[in-house]
CSV table of C-alpha atoms in Angstrom, one decimal:
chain,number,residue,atom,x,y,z
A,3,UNK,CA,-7.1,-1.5,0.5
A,4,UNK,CA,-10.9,-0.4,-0.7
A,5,UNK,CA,-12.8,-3.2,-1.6
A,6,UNK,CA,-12.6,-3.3,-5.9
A,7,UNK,CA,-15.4,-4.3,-8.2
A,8,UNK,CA,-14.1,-7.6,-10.3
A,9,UNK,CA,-13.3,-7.4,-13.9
A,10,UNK,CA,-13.1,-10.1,-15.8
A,11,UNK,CA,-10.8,-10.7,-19.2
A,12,UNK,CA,-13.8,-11.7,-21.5
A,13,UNK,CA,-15.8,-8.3,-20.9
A,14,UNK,CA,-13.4,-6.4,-23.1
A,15,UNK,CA,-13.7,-9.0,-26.4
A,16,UNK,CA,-16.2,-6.5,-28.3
A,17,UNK,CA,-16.0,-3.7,-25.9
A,18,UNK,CA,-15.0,-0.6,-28.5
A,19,UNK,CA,-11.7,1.4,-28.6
A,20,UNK,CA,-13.2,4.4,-27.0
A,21,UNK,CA,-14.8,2.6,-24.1
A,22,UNK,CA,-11.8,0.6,-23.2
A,23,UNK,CA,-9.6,3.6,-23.3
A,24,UNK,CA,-11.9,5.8,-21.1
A,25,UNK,CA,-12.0,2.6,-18.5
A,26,UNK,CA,-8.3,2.1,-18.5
A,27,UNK,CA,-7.6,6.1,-18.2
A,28,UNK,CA,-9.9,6.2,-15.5
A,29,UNK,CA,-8.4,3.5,-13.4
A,30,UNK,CA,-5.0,5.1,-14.1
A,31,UNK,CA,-6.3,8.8,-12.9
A,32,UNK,CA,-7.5,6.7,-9.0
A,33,UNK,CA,-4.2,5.0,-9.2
A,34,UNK,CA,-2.2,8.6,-9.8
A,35,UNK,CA,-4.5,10.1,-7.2
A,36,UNK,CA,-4.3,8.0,-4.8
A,37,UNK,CA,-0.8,7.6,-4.7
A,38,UNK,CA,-0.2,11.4,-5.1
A,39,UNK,CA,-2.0,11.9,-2.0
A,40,UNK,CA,-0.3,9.2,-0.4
A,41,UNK,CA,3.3,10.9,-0.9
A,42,UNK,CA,2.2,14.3,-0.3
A,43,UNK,CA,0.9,13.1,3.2
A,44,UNK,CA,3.9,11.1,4.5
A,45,UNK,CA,6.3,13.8,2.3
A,46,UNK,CA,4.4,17.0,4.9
A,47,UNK,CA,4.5,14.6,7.7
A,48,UNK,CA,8.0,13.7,8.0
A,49,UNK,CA,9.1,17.0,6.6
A,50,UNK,CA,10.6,16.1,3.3
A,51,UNK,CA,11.6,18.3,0.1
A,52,UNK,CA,8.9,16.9,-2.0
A,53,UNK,CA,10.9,16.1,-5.2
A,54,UNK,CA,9.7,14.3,-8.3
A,55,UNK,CA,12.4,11.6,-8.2
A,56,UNK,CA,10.9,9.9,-4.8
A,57,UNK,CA,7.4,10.8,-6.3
A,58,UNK,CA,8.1,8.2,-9.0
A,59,UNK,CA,9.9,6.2,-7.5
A,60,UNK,CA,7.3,5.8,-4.9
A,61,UNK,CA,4.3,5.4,-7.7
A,62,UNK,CA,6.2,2.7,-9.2
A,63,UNK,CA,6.5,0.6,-6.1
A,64,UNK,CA,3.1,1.9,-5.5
A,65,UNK,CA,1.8,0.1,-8.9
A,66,UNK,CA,3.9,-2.9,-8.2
A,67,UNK,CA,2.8,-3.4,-5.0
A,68,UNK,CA,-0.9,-2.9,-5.9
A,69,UNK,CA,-0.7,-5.2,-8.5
A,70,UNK,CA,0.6,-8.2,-6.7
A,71,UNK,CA,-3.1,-8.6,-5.3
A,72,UNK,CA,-4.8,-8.4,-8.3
A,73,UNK,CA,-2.4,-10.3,-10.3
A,74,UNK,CA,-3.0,-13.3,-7.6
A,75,UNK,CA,-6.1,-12.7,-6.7
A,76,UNK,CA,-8.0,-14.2,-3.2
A,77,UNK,CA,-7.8,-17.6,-3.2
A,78,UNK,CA,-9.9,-20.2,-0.7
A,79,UNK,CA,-8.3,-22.1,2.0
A,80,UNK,CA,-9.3,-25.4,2.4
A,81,UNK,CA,-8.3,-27.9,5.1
A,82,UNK,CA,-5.7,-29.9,3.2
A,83,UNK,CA,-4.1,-26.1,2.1
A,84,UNK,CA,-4.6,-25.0,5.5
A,85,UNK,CA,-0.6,-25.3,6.5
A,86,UNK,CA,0.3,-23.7,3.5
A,87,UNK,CA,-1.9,-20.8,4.4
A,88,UNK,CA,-0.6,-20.8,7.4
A,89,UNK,CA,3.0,-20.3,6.3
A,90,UNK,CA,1.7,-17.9,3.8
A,91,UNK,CA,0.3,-15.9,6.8
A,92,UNK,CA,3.7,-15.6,8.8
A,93,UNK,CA,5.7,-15.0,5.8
A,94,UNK,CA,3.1,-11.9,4.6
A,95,UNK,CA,3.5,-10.6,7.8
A,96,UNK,CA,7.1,-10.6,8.5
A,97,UNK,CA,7.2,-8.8,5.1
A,98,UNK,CA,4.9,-6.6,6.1
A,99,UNK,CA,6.2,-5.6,9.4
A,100,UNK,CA,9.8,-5.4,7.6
A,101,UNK,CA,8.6,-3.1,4.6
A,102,UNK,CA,6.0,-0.8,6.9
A,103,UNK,CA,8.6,2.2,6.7
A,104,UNK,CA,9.6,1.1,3.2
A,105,UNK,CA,7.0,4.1,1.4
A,106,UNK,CA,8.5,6.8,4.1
A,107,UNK,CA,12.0,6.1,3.2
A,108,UNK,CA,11.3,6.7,-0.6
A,109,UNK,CA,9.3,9.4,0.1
A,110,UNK,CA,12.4,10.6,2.1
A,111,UNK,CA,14.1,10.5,-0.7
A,112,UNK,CA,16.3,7.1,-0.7
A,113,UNK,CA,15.9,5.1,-3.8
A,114,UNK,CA,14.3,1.5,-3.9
A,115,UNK,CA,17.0,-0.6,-2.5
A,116,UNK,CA,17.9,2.0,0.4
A,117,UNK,CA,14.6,2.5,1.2
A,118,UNK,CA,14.2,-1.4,2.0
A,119,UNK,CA,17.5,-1.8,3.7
A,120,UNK,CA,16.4,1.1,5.9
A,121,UNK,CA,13.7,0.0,6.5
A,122,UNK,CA,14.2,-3.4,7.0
A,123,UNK,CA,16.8,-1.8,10.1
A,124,UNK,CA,14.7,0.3,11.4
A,125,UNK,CA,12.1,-2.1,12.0
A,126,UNK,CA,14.4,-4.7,14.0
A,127,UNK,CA,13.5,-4.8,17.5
A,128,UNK,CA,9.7,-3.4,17.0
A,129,UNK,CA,7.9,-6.3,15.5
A,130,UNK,CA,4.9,-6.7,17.5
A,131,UNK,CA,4.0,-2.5,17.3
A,132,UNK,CA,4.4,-2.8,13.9
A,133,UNK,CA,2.4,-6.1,13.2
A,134,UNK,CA,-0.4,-4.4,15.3
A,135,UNK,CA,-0.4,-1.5,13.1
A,136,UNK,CA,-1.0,-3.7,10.0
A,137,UNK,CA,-3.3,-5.6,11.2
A,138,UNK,CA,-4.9,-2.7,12.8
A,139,UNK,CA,-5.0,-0.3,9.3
A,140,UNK,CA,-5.7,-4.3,7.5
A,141,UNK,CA,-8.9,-4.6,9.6
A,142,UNK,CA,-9.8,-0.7,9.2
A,143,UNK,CA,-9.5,-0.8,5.6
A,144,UNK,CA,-11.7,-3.9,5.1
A,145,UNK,CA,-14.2,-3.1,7.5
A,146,UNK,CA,-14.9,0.4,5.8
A,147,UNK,CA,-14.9,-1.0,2.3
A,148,UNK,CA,-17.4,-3.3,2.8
A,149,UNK,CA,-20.1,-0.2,3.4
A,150,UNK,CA,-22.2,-0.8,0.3
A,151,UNK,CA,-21.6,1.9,-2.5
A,152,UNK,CA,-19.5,4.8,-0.4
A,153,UNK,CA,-17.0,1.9,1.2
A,154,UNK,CA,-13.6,1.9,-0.9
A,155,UNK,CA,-14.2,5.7,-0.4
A,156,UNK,CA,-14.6,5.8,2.7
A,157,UNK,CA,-11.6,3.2,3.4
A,158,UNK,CA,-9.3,5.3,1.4
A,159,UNK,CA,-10.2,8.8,3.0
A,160,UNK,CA,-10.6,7.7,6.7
A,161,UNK,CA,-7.2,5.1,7.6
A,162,UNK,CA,-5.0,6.1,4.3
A,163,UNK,CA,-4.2,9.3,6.1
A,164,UNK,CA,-4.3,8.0,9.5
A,165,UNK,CA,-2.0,5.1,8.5
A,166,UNK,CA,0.4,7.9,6.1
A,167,UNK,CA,0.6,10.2,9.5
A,168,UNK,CA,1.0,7.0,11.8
A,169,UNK,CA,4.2,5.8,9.3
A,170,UNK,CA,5.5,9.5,9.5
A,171,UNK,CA,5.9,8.9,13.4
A,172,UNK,CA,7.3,5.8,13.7
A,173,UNK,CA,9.9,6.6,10.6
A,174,UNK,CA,10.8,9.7,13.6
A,175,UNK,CA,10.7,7.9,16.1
A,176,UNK,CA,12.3,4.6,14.8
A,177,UNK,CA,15.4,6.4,12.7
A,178,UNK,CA,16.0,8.7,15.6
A,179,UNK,CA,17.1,5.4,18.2
């Protein structure tokens, strides 16, 4: 996703009350926004009654998801970790590829478990399309977020609604086999 500024757990020791609220509301109105816009897309694109049970459902996932990257944070691979990386690599993309449709089948309306069984099925048999796509949208994203000052803009307004639309069509086209 857009590249983030970092941070860190010691700038909030003697940062006041109203500061740090204002900073935490503000990073909760991007994450509401962006994931609003994110169901509304793939809900018009695939047709779906837009109801508020698969809109939290899919913010919840949505935080969960987001947050597994900034809870682990980038690390550096070295030569002697290289292997592990390496392992880490297939397994991250054979989730990936399995849980692309995972956000159009909540959207749709299935709940969490569903939503990743279906998708997980509908996926068999189409790994290579689908690993292009992420790594296609992967590259997109980062290459538009590193555009100083307008890049995690620009990242999230260019390929978020390509890559919502470009879900929507495989969900159709994948669902309807």
């Amino acid at each position: 996703g857009p590249a983030r500024t970092v941070r860190e757990s010691s700038a909030l020791v003697d940062l006041e009350i109203p500061y740090a609220l204002g900073a935490i509301t503000l990073e909760f109105l991007v994450f509401i926004a962006v994931g609003f816009a994110g169901w509304v897309t793939i809900s018009r694109s695939i047709d779906a009654e837009q109801r508020l049970g698969s809109l939290s459902r899919y913010l919840v996932v949505f935080f969960v998801l987001g947050s597994i990257p900034v809870l682990f944070g980038p690390t550096s691979v070295t030569l002697s970790s290289l292997p592990l990386a390496l392992l880490g690599l297939v397994v991250v993309s054979l989730v990936s590829v399995r849980g692309f449709l995972f956000p159009g089948f909540l959207v749709r309306g299935d709940g969490v478990f569903a939503a990743l069984k279906h998708s997980v099925q509908a996926s068999t048999g189409a790994f290579w399309p689908l690993l292009s796509l992420v790594i296609l949208f992967g590259l997109g994203y980062w290459v538009l977020a590193q555009v100083p000052l307008v890049g995690g803009f620009l990242s999230t307004t260019l390929v978020a609604p390509i890559h919502s639309v470009s879900l929507a069509v495989v969900l159709e086209r994948r669902s309807n086999r």
